[in-house]
N, CA and C of each residue as an Amber inpcrd file, in Angstrom:
protein
   642
   0.7510000  -1.0210000  -0.2160000   0.2350000   0.1380000  -0.1820000
   1.0340000   1.0610000   0.3740000   0.7250000   2.0830000  -0.7530000
   1.3330000   3.3350000  -0.5320000   1.2100000   4.3000000   0.0440000
   1.3080000   5.0320000   0.4720000   1.4240000   5.9500000   1.4210000
   0.2640000   7.0700000   1.0900000  -0.1540000   6.9020000   0.5850000
  -1.5090000   8.3010000  -0.3130000  -2.4780000   7.8940000  -0.2960000
  -2.3750000   6.1510000  -0.5900000  -4.1050000   5.4920000  -0.3500000
  -4.0150000   5.3700000   0.7840000  -3.0050000   4.6250000   2.3120000
  -3.3780000   5.0800000   2.9410000  -3.4120000   6.2840000   3.5980000
  -3.4400000   7.4240000   3.5370000  -3.5430000   8.4040000   3.9680000
  -5.2470000   8.9720000   4.2970000  -5.1580000   8.9430000   2.7280000
  -6.9380000   8.9620000   2.1800000  -8.3160000   7.8130000   3.0240000
  -7.0440000   6.9250000   3.3080000  -7.9090000   5.4990000   3.9310000
  -8.7960000   5.8060000   5.1500000  -7.4200000   6.6740000   6.3800000
  -7.2650000   7.2770000   7.7520000  -7.5470000   8.4680000   7.8550000
  -7.3940000   9.4070000   6.9370000  -7.3990000  10.5890000   7.4820000
  -8.8180000  11.5690000   7.9860000  -9.9250000  10.5010000   7.7210000
 -11.0180000  10.9870000   8.4020000 -11.0760000  10.1570000   9.5490000
 -10.1020000   9.7100000  10.2910000  -9.9330000   9.1330000  12.0860000
  -9.1060000  10.0700000  12.7730000  -9.3660000  10.2380000  14.0000000
  -8.9420000  11.2440000  14.9320000  -7.1660000  10.5790000  15.2060000
  -7.4090000   9.3460000  15.3480000  -6.3900000   8.6990000  15.3770000
  -6.6680000   6.9950000  14.8270000  -5.0030000   6.8820000  14.5990000
  -4.8770000   5.3460000  14.2420000  -5.2040000   4.1470000  14.8580000
  -6.0160000   3.2660000  14.8840000  -5.7240000   2.4850000  16.3100000
  -5.3760000   0.6880000  15.4950000  -5.0750000   0.3460000  16.5540000
  -4.8810000  -1.6510000  15.8050000  -6.2290000  -1.9760000  15.1290000
  -7.3540000  -1.7200000  15.3260000  -8.5810000  -2.4100000  14.7510000
  -8.8830000  -2.3080000  13.9190000  -8.4180000  -0.9100000  13.1980000
  -8.1960000   0.2540000  12.0160000  -7.5120000  -0.4150000  11.0330000
  -6.4560000  -0.3590000  11.7690000  -5.4060000  -0.4120000  10.6760000
  -5.5460000  -2.4320000  10.0660000  -6.5210000  -3.3860000  11.2170000
  -6.4910000  -4.2610000  10.8170000  -7.9640000  -4.3170000   9.5750000
  -8.5580000  -3.4190000   9.4310000  -9.4830000  -3.2920000   8.7780000
  -9.2180000  -2.9290000   7.0780000  -7.9450000  -2.8620000   7.4630000
  -7.4200000  -2.1960000   5.1980000  -7.4750000  -3.4170000   5.2180000
  -7.2380000  -4.6710000   5.7540000  -7.0430000  -5.6830000   4.5950000
  -5.4700000  -6.0190000   4.1110000  -4.6480000  -5.3370000   4.3230000
  -3.3090000  -5.5640000   4.6410000  -2.5480000  -6.9100000   4.9580000
  -1.3610000  -7.3500000   4.4790000  -0.7690000  -7.7940000   5.3240000
  -0.0420000  -7.8210000   6.7040000   0.1490000  -8.1660000   8.0300000
  -0.1980000  -7.2380000   8.8450000   1.5700000  -6.6530000   9.3730000
   2.2480000  -8.3140000   8.7390000   4.1440000  -8.2180000   8.3170000
   3.8000000  -6.5690000   7.0800000   3.9550000  -6.6390000   6.4860000
   4.1890000  -5.4090000   5.4110000   3.4550000  -4.3090000   6.1260000
   2.5030000  -4.5520000   5.9860000   1.9320000  -3.1130000   6.8990000
   2.6230000  -2.3740000   7.6770000   3.3920000  -3.6730000   8.4580000
   4.0320000  -2.9710000  10.1320000   5.2320000  -2.5810000   9.4550000
   5.7260000  -3.0920000   8.1450000   6.8710000  -3.1260000   8.4940000
   6.8570000  -1.4730000   7.6770000   5.5480000  -1.2440000   7.0140000
   5.2760000   0.4830000   5.8000000   5.2850000   1.3540000   7.3850000
   4.3320000   0.5270000   8.0630000   4.3390000   1.8660000   9.1230000
   5.8680000   2.1380000   9.8790000   6.2610000   1.5290000  10.1690000
   8.0380000   1.5380000  10.9030000   8.6220000   3.0070000   9.2240000
   8.3210000   2.3550000   8.7510000   9.0510000   3.5280000   7.4300000
   8.7220000   4.7150000   7.5250000   7.6630000   5.0350000   7.8810000
   6.3490000   6.2790000   7.6060000   7.1630000   6.6480000   8.7510000
   6.7090000   6.2230000   9.7380000   7.2840000   6.6970000  10.9430000
   8.3970000   7.7940000  10.8020000   9.4500000   7.1180000  10.0340000
  10.7060000   7.4230000  10.7020000  11.0460000   8.5510000   9.3290000
  10.4400000   8.2770000   7.7390000   9.7530000   9.2410000   7.3460000
   8.9230000  10.6180000   7.6950000   8.5510000  10.7650000   9.3990000
   8.2190000  11.9890000   9.9120000   6.2150000  11.6930000   9.2930000
   5.6710000  10.2490000   8.1990000   4.9940000  10.6790000   7.8330000
   3.5710000  10.1490000   8.6500000   3.8020000   9.3870000   9.7690000
   3.1020000   9.0390000  10.6380000   3.4100000   9.5020000  12.2080000
   2.8370000   9.5170000  13.1020000   3.6840000   9.7230000  15.0290000
   2.5970000   8.2870000  15.0140000   3.5490000   7.6950000  16.0120000
   3.3390000   6.5020000  16.6940000   3.0540000   7.3720000  18.6020000
   2.0320000   7.3880000  18.8010000   1.2410000   7.4750000  20.2940000
   2.1220000   6.9590000  21.1660000   1.3070000   5.3080000  20.9180000
   2.1600000   3.8870000  21.9240000   1.8570000   2.8840000  20.5220000
   2.2370000   1.9240000  20.8000000   2.2940000   0.5930000  20.4790000
   0.9330000   0.1500000  19.7290000   0.7170000   0.1490000  18.0860000
  -0.5100000  -0.1030000  17.6230000  -1.5460000   1.0530000  17.7170000
  -0.7000000   2.4860000  18.0210000  -1.8940000   4.0010000  17.4340000
  -1.3680000   4.7110000  17.1650000  -1.5670000   5.2240000  16.4850000
  -0.7050000   6.5200000  15.1950000  -1.4030000   7.2450000  15.1270000
  -1.0020000   8.5790000  14.9030000  -1.6170000   9.9160000  14.0880000
  -0.3530000  10.3100000  12.6210000  -1.4580000  10.8370000  11.4450000
  -1.0930000  11.3140000  10.3510000   0.1140000  12.7150000  11.0720000
   1.0020000  13.0800000   9.9540000   1.8250000  14.1880000  10.5290000
   0.4750000  15.1940000  10.4570000   0.9290000  16.4510000  10.8790000
   0.3560000  17.9190000  10.7820000  -0.5490000  18.7810000  10.0950000
   0.7590000  18.0400000   8.9470000   0.3750000  18.4920000   7.7910000
  -0.9800000  17.6150000   6.9760000  -0.7040000  16.5150000   7.0160000
  -1.7630000  15.2490000   6.7400000  -3.0800000  14.8070000   7.2080000
  -3.1790000  15.7560000   8.7830000  -4.7520000  16.0100000   9.3930000
  -5.8240000  16.0390000   8.2780000  -6.9830000  15.7650000   8.4920000
  -8.0890000  16.6030000   8.1790000  -8.8990000  16.6300000   9.6720000
  -8.4350000  15.9440000  10.7800000  -8.5230000  16.1740000  12.2580000
  -7.8560000  16.1970000  12.6420000  -7.6880000  17.1100000  13.8620000
  -6.5710000  18.1040000  14.7900000  -7.5880000  17.4700000  16.3060000
  -7.1630000  16.2900000  16.8950000  -7.7270000  16.0680000  18.7840000
  -6.6620000  17.0290000  19.4560000  -7.4080000  17.2160000  20.5040000
  -6.5960000  17.7800000  21.3650000  -5.5900000  16.4810000  22.4450000
  -5.0250000  16.8700000  22.8530000  -3.7970000  15.8480000  24.0560000
  -4.8860000  15.1630000  24.8350000  -5.9100000  16.2760000  25.1630000
  -6.4050000  15.0210000  26.8070000  -7.3340000  14.1310000  25.8120000
  -7.9560000  14.1610000  24.4090000  -8.4300000  13.4990000  23.5780000
  -7.4340000  12.1860000  23.6070000  -6.7040000  12.5220000  23.6820000
  -5.4560000  11.8000000  22.5020000  -4.9010000  10.7540000  23.9630000
  -5.6210000  11.2720000  24.8480000  -5.5270000  10.4540000  26.3590000
  -6.1380000   9.3110000  27.1140000  -7.3050000  10.2030000  25.9640000
  -8.6500000   9.3350000  26.3390000  -8.1240000   8.0000000  25.6740000
  -8.0440000   7.8750000  24.7910000  -7.9920000   7.2020000  23.6390000
  -6.6930000   6.3090000  23.2200000  -5.8440000   5.9720000  24.1380000
  -4.5410000   6.0030000  23.9870000  -4.6760000   4.7860000  25.6670000
  -5.5350000   5.0610000  26.5370000  -6.1010000   4.2520000  27.9320000
  -7.3750000   4.2320000  28.4230000  -7.9290000   3.3360000  27.4210000
  -9.6500000   2.9420000  28.4010000  -9.6940000   1.7510000  29.9030000
 -10.3900000   2.2730000  30.2260000 -11.1300000   3.7110000  30.4400000
 -10.1190000   4.4060000  31.3180000 -10.3270000   5.8330000  31.0070000
  -9.1250000   6.9460000  31.9470000 -10.2050000   7.9850000  31.7800000
  -9.4600000   8.7540000  32.4170000 -10.2660000  10.2390000  32.7970000
  -9.2270000  11.1880000  32.9300000  -9.1470000  12.6990000  32.3000000
  -8.5310000  13.5970000  33.3540000  -7.8950000  14.3540000  33.8900000
  -7.3160000  14.3000000  34.9010000  -6.9770000  14.7030000  36.4560000
  -5.6360000  15.2980000  36.8360000  -5.8380000  14.7530000  38.1820000
  -3.9890000  15.7010000  38.6560000  -3.8610000  17.3250000  38.6400000
  -2.9610000  17.3130000  38.1630000  -2.7870000  18.6560000  37.0950000
  -3.0530000  19.6820000  36.4390000  -3.5800000  18.4670000  35.2830000
  -3.6340000  18.4760000  34.0640000  -5.2630000  19.1370000  34.2150000
  -5.6250000  18.9260000  34.9160000  -7.2240000  18.8600000  34.7720000
  -7.3010000  20.4950000  36.0780000  -7.1170000  20.1850000  36.9350000
  -6.6710000  21.4130000  37.8750000  -5.9100000  22.6850000  36.5910000
  -5.3050000  22.9010000  35.8170000  -4.1670000  23.5020000  35.1200000
  -6.0880000  24.1500000  34.6150000  -6.5640000  23.3840000  33.8030000
  -7.7700000  23.8180000  32.6300000  -8.3830000  24.3130000  33.9180000
  -9.0200000  24.3240000  34.8430000  -9.7440000  24.8070000  35.1210000
  -9.4750000  25.7770000  36.2160000  -8.1810000  26.0080000  35.7680000
  -7.1880000  27.5970000  36.3270000  -7.5500000  27.8070000  37.9510000
  -7.2230000  26.1280000  38.3850000  -7.1000000  26.3850000  39.9460000
  -5.4950000  26.5260000  40.2350000  -4.8280000  26.0910000  39.4090000
  -2.8870000  26.0720000  39.3020000  -2.2200000  26.9600000  38.7040000
  -1.7390000  27.7980000  38.9030000  -1.2920000  28.7410000  37.3700000
   0.0540000  28.3870000  36.5750000   0.0960000  27.2200000  37.0620000
   1.4600000  26.5300000  36.3970000   0.4810000  26.0860000  34.7170000
   1.9340000  26.1220000  33.9980000   1.5910000  26.1330000  32.5780000
   1.6260000  24.5590000  33.0760000   0.7500000  23.2640000  32.4130000
   1.5210000  21.9090000  32.9590000   1.7670000  21.4510000  31.2410000
   2.5790000  21.1750000  31.2720000   2.9030000  20.0680000  29.7510000
   2.7820000  19.0640000  29.5260000   2.8460000  17.7710000  30.6120000
   2.5250000  16.6240000  30.7760000   0.9490000  16.0030000  30.7890000
   0.4440000  15.4340000  30.4470000  -0.9630000  15.4080000  30.3600000
  -1.3820000  13.8740000  31.3740000  -1.7100000  14.2730000  32.6020000
  -1.7510000  13.1560000  33.0530000  -3.3940000  12.5030000  33.3220000
  -4.0220000  11.4090000  33.6310000  -4.6040000  10.7400000  33.8780000
  -5.0350000   9.6320000  34.8710000  -6.3970000   9.5680000  35.2460000
  -6.4370000   8.1170000  36.4750000  -6.9320000   6.7180000  35.5730000
  -6.8110000   6.1310000  35.7820000  -7.1790000   4.7190000  35.0840000
  -6.9090000   4.1930000  36.1440000  -8.2030000   2.8760000  35.8130000
  -8.1160000   1.3800000  37.0880000  -7.7860000   0.4670000  36.3190000
  -6.9280000   0.3180000  34.8610000  -5.6270000  -0.1700000  34.5120000
  -4.1140000   0.1420000  34.6720000  -3.2170000  -0.7000000  34.4100000
  -1.8810000  -0.1540000  34.7910000  -1.4540000   1.2360000  34.8830000
  -0.5280000   1.2990000  35.4020000  -0.2050000   2.5890000  35.1730000
   1.0610000   2.5950000  34.2210000   1.4180000   3.9390000  33.5590000
   1.8800000   3.9710000  32.1010000   2.4090000   5.3170000  32.1520000
   3.0040000   5.6390000  31.6400000   3.5650000   6.5930000  30.7600000
   3.8750000   6.8280000  29.0580000   3.6900000   7.4200000  28.7360000
   4.2390000   7.6990000  27.5220000   4.8100000   9.2650000  26.3600000
   5.8890000   8.9960000  25.4510000   6.5490000   9.9760000  24.9550000
   6.1000000   9.7530000  23.8920000   5.7780000  11.2490000  23.2050000
   5.8490000  11.2130000  21.4210000   5.8560000  12.8040000  20.9600000
   5.4640000  12.8130000  19.4510000   5.7710000  13.7530000  19.1670000
   4.5820000  14.8860000  19.6930000   3.5720000  14.2170000  20.0050000
   2.7300000  14.9500000  20.7520000   1.9500000  15.4490000  22.3790000
   3.4440000  14.6580000  22.3980000   3.7160000  15.5890000  24.1410000
   3.9480000  13.9520000  25.0230000   3.9480000  13.7680000  26.2360000
   4.0220000  13.2460000  27.5900000   2.3950000  13.0870000  27.6670000
   2.5220000  11.7630000  28.0290000   1.3410000  11.1370000  28.9700000
   1.3350000   9.8170000  29.8990000   1.0500000  10.4460000  30.7060000
   0.8490000   9.9190000  32.1270000  -0.0930000   9.3080000  32.8460000
  -0.2560000   7.8810000  32.8920000  -1.8560000   7.1420000  33.6070000
  -1.5460000   6.1350000  34.9890000  -2.3400000   7.6070000  35.7910000
  -1.3700000   7.2360000  37.7490000  -3.2100000   6.0870000  37.6470000
  -2.9970000   4.8580000  38.6530000  -3.7490000   3.5130000  38.6120000
  -4.6410000   3.9770000  40.4360000  -5.6710000   3.7670000  40.1980000
  -6.6610000   3.6430000  41.1660000  -7.9810000   2.8690000  41.3120000
  -7.9920000   2.1970000  41.9780000  -9.1550000   1.3850000  42.1830000
 -10.1210000   1.4940000  41.7910000 -10.6950000   0.6280000  41.4540000
 -12.3710000   1.0490000  40.7480000 -12.9890000   1.5170000  41.4340000
 -13.1570000   1.7250000  43.0580000 -13.9400000   2.3360000  43.9290000
 -13.9090000   3.6270000  43.7120000 -12.8500000   4.4850000  42.8400000
 -12.1170000   5.5040000  43.1220000 -12.1420000   6.2760000  41.8310000
 -12.4350000   5.2770000  40.9480000 -12.9350000   5.7220000  39.8090000
 -14.6660000   6.3970000  39.6500000 -14.3740000   7.8500000  39.6920000
 -15.3540000   7.8820000  39.7630000 -15.7050000  10.2990000  39.6190000
 -15.9560000  10.6800000  39.8380000 -16.3050000  12.0330000  39.5730000
 -15.9520000  13.0470000  38.7440000 -16.0720000  11.9710000  37.4140000
 -16.1280000  12.4470000  35.7520000 -16.8140000  12.9570000  35.1780000
 -16.6930000  13.9150000  33.9050000 -17.6650000  14.2490000  33.2090000
 -17.1950000  14.9340000  31.7770000 -18.0320000  14.3840000  30.9980000
 -17.9190000  14.7410000  29.5260000 -17.9350000  16.2250000  28.9600000
 -16.8890000  16.7110000  28.6540000 -17.0060000  17.8860000  27.9130000
 -16.5550000  17.9980000  26.4820000 -16.4630000  18.5860000  25.5750000
 -16.3330000  18.7510000  24.2530000 -14.5050000  19.5910000  23.6380000
 -13.7390000  19.1340000  23.5620000 -12.6390000  20.3080000  23.1240000
 -13.0660000  20.3380000  22.2330000 -11.7420000  21.1470000  21.5150000
 -11.7790000  22.7100000  20.9100000 -11.8410000  22.0480000  19.3130000
 -12.0540000  20.7630000  19.0520000 -11.9990000  20.5700000  17.9400000
 -13.2410000  19.7970000  17.9170000 -14.5060000  19.6500000  18.9090000
 -15.5870000  18.8940000  19.3410000 -15.5610000  17.5690000  19.3250000
 -14.2320000  16.8340000  19.4990000 -14.5140000  15.4290000  20.6480000
 -14.6830000  15.5720000  22.0330000 -15.3490000  14.6690000  22.4020000
 -15.4730000  14.0620000  23.7310000 -14.5150000  14.1670000  24.0380000
 -14.1100000  14.4800000  25.9650000 -13.4040000  14.0310000  26.0710000
 -13.7880000  14.1680000  27.8450000 -13.1990000  12.8970000  28.4440000
 -13.5780000  12.7620000  30.1320000 -12.6880000  13.4600000  30.9820000
 -13.1760000  13.8120000  32.0190000 -12.2710000  14.3810000  32.3920000
 -12.9860000  14.7990000  33.8260000 -11.8900000  14.8100000  34.7390000
 -12.5040000  15.1420000  36.5510000 -13.0490000  16.4810000  36.7590000
 -14.3770000  16.3870000  37.2560000 -14.5430000  16.8970000  37.7170000
 -13.8080000  17.9570000  38.7680000 -14.0210000  19.0440000  38.7250000
 -12.7530000  20.0350000  39.9190000 -12.4820000  19.4750000  41.2330000
 -13.5540000  19.2990000  41.7440000 -13.8470000  18.3780000  42.9880000
 -12.5960000  17.3740000  43.0030000 -13.4100000  16.3590000  41.7720000
 -12.7440000  15.1460000  42.2380000 -10.7080000  15.1300000  41.4790000
 -10.5780000  16.4650000  40.9620000  -8.8010000  16.6400000  40.0750000
  -8.4410000  17.2860000  41.4890000  -9.0440000  17.4080000  42.3510000
  -7.9460000  18.4630000  43.6790000  -7.7300000  16.5490000  44.4680000
  -9.0080000  16.0210000  44.8000000  -9.4200000  14.6920000  45.1980000
  -7.8200000  13.8160000  44.7050000  -8.1070000  13.9620000  43.9260000
  -6.6390000  12.7830000  42.9400000  -5.3910000  13.6990000  43.2440000
  -5.6350000  14.7480000  43.2640000  -4.1070000  15.4030000  43.1460000
  -3.3970000  15.4090000  44.9230000  -4.4010000  15.3690000  46.1400000
  -4.2330000  15.2100000  47.3840000  -3.7450000  13.4330000  47.4190000
  -4.7040000  12.7050000  46.7170000  -4.5490000  11.0790000  46.6070000
  -2.5570000  10.9550000  46.6290000  -3.0420000  11.2390000  45.6190000
  -1.5820000  11.1710000  44.4960000  -0.4390000  11.2300000  45.3540000
   0.1140000  12.7100000  46.2210000   0.9100000  13.7760000  47.1980000
   0.4070000  13.9380000  48.0050000  -0.3960000  12.5090000  48.8830000
  -0.8450000  13.0040000  50.3830000   0.4400000  12.7900000  51.2360000
   1.3270000  12.0940000  51.2610000   2.9500000  12.6590000  52.0890000
   3.1980000  13.8690000  52.4190000   2.7300000  14.7090000  51.1020000
   3.4290000  15.7860000  51.2300000   2.5430000  17.1030000  51.9170000
   1.5780000  17.0050000  52.3670000   0.0320000  17.4820000  53.2280000
   0.5010000  17.2070000  53.9520000   0.0720000  18.9200000  54.7970000
  -0.5110000  18.3960000  56.0520000  -1.8210000  18.3840000  56.8750000
  -1.8820000  18.1240000  57.9090000  -4.0910000  17.9970000  58.3490000
  -3.6920000  18.8460000  58.5900000  -2.4580000  19.8140000  59.3710000
  -3.4560000  21.0500000  59.9500000  -2.8650000  22.3920000  59.9120000
  -1.7220000  22.2230000  58.9170000  -0.7490000  23.5330000  58.3830000
  -1.4800000  23.9010000  56.8130000  -2.2510000  24.8120000  56.7050000
  -3.2560000  25.2780000  55.8690000  -1.9530000  26.3870000  54.5580000
  -1.4290000  26.3650000  54.9570000  -0.0710000  27.7480000  53.8290000
  -0.1790000  26.7000000  52.5880000   0.4060000  25.3660000  53.1990000
   0.8160000  24.1920000  51.6960000   0.0630000  25.0810000  50.6700000
  -1.3190000  24.7100000  50.7410000  -2.1260000  24.9370000  49.5890000
  -2.0830000  26.5980000  48.7040000  -1.5910000  27.6390000  49.8730000
  -1.1820000  28.2700000  48.4790000  -0.2080000  28.9120000  48.7320000
   1.1090000  28.4510000  49.5770000   2.0620000  28.5710000  49.0940000
   3.2000000  27.5380000  48.4680000   2.7960000  26.6310000  48.2590000
   3.6110000  25.7680000  48.4720000   2.7330000  24.7050000  47.3820000
   1.7780000  24.7050000  46.9520000   0.7020000  24.5180000  45.5310000
  -0.1710000  25.6910000  44.9660000   0.0040000  26.3160000  45.6830000
  -0.6010000  27.5620000  45.2550000  -2.4190000  27.6130000  44.2530000
  -3.3000000  26.5010000  45.6090000  -4.7020000  26.1110000  44.6650000
  -5.5500000  26.6000000  45.0260000  -5.7390000  27.3120000  43.9260000
  -7.0870000  28.4500000  44.3850000  -8.5810000  27.1290000  43.9710000
  -9.8630000  28.1010000  44.7770000 -10.6320000  27.1840000  44.4780000
 -11.6950000  27.3260000  44.3660000 -11.8340000  29.3880000  44.7540000
 -12.6720000  30.0250000  45.2010000 -13.5190000  30.2310000  44.0900000
 -14.8590000  29.7190000  43.6320000 -15.6750000  30.1870000  42.9410000
 -15.5000000  29.1340000  42.0690000 -14.8450000  27.7480000  42.4870000
 -14.8410000  26.6620000  41.4700000 -15.6370000  25.4080000  41.5740000
 -14.5300000  25.0870000  43.1510000 -15.0480000  24.1600000  43.9240000
 -16.8180000  24.3660000  44.5980000 -17.3260000  23.1080000  44.7530000
 -18.4740000  23.3450000  45.4590000 -18.0360000  22.4600000  46.6750000
 -18.3390000  22.9460000  47.4990000 -17.2060000  22.4130000  49.4590000
 -18.1300000  21.5670000  49.4620000 -19.7240000  21.3240000  49.1000000
 -20.5050000  20.4760000  49.7600000 -19.9290000  19.2250000  49.4640000
 -19.4290000  19.2270000  47.7830000 -19.2360000  18.2620000  47.0830000
 -17.7470000  17.4420000  47.3150000 -17.2210000  18.6540000  46.8180000
 -15.6380000  18.4740000  47.5460000 -15.4620000  17.3250000  49.0750000
 -16.2220000  17.5400000  50.2550000 -16.4430000  16.7670000  50.7460000
 -17.8630000  15.0030000  50.6550000 -18.6360000  15.4510000  50.5800000
 -18.9760000  13.9430000  49.7600000 -17.8410000  12.8200000  49.0790000
 -17.3760000  13.5750000  48.2920000 -16.8290000  12.7550000  46.9980000
 -15.2480000  12.5150000  48.2260000 -14.4860000  12.9240000  49.4080000
 -13.4290000  12.7900000  49.7520000 -13.6670000  12.1120000  51.0610000
 -15.3730000  11.8220000  51.2200000 -15.8720000  10.3670000  52.1140000
 -15.8630000   9.3320000  50.9660000 -15.8170000   9.2360000  50.2150000
 -15.2490000   8.1420000  49.7030000 -13.8870000   7.2810000  49.9030000
 -13.0290000   8.2540000  49.5780000 -11.7010000   7.3690000  49.7470000
 -11.4800000   6.8980000  51.4600000 -10.9880000   5.4960000  51.6070000
 -10.5530000   4.8960000  52.5620000  -9.7270000   5.6900000  53.5340000
  -9.2760000   6.6970000  52.7700000  -7.5650000   7.5200000  54.1210000
  -8.4810000   9.1250000  54.5370000  -8.2290000   8.4460000  55.4020000
  -8.9800000   9.2840000  56.8850000  -7.5330000  10.9580000  57.0330000
  -7.1130000  10.6950000  56.8470000  -6.0650000  11.6480000  56.2180000
  -6.3140000  12.9040000  55.2590000  -6.4090000  11.7570000  53.8380000
  -7.1430000  12.8630000  52.7060000  -8.1560000  13.5120000  53.5620000
  -9.2930000  12.4970000  53.8130000 -10.5460000  13.5920000  54.2940000
 -10.0510000  14.9680000  55.1880000  -9.2490000  14.7520000  56.1550000
  -9.2190000  15.6970000  56.9010000  -8.4850000  17.1760000  56.1560000
  -7.3320000  16.5320000  55.1430000  -6.7060000  17.2130000  53.8110000
  -7.7490000  18.3880000  53.8960000  -9.0420000  17.4960000  53.1280000
  -9.7490000  17.8950000  52.2450000 -10.6190000  19.0300000  53.0690000
 -10.5630000  18.6830000  53.9090000 -11.8140000  19.1820000  55.2370000
 -10.7920000  20.7680000  55.3040000  -9.9630000  20.3950000  55.9680000
  -8.8130000  21.3720000  56.2400000  -8.5360000  23.0000000  54.3030000
  -8.9820000  22.7230000  53.4920000  -8.7430000  23.1280000  52.1770000
 -10.0990000  23.9690000  52.1050000 -11.6230000  23.1300000  52.7130000
 -12.6200000  23.5880000  52.4830000 -12.6800000  24.4920000  53.6730000
 -12.5210000  24.8730000  54.8610000 -12.4860000  25.4740000  55.5340000
 -11.5560000  26.1060000  55.4800000 -10.6420000  26.4020000  54.9550000
  -9.8430000  27.6120000  54.5930000  -9.4320000  28.2310000  53.7220000
 -10.3780000  27.3620000  52.4150000 -10.3220000  27.9400000  51.2450000
 -11.2050000  28.5170000  50.0940000 -12.1170000  28.2990000  51.0290000
 -13.9120000  28.0870000  49.8410000 -14.7670000  29.3530000  50.8130000
 -15.2480000  29.9420000  49.9750000 -16.1240000  31.0260000  50.7470000
 -16.8820000  30.4850000  51.4520000 -17.7720000  29.9410000  53.0350000
 -18.4390000  29.5280000  52.9990000 -18.2310000  27.7780000  54.0440000
 -16.7990000  27.6660000  53.4950000 -16.2020000  26.7640000  54.0110000
 -17.1790000  25.3080000  54.0430000 -17.5270000  24.2630000  54.7540000
 -18.2480000  23.0280000  54.6560000 -19.3300000  23.0290000  54.4930000
 -20.3130000  24.2990000  54.7920000 -21.4270000  24.5190000  55.0910000
 -22.4240000  24.7440000  53.3160000 -21.0260000  25.2570000  52.6710000
 -21.3270000  25.8450000  51.8360000 -22.3520000  24.9780000  50.8280000
């Protein structure tokens, strides 16, 4: 198969997956060699094993890094620093897309950026919603409250149960006008960690208008 033919067949899809490749009717070994050659030529970009993108000039669709992360590992949703930055709860520019999954933890580096996946138990896989990215594709992303709790969960040793200054000084986390204190506490109660619940309570009391009663 020539690259032009391959491009014409796959360019209407946001990503080129293993199942899509199998549907092309080409000999698997031959196609694998072609993909390797096209990748070296910069015609296609490898996201991970069995998942590719056409180069930027040849794409007719331009999915966001958040959409790509959702596709790379299923089930997963965007969370932690990536979601906090999306909601403008932290001032830093975040270059790695971080997701939460019930699958194995993983990290992928590609021309489209770095993608990290953090593992949680199935009972903690909740608190996310569907939004549209700038290209109109559906993405799954943590609600602000769950993004913050996921961040606490994976960084819990860094937080104190009594010193609220870390929220503003070390991590510069803002939540006023974004977080719903009642929902934050409700979600925190679903975690088995007493320390996490106390840290969430402290944040709600000291950084949100109306505290835990809002």
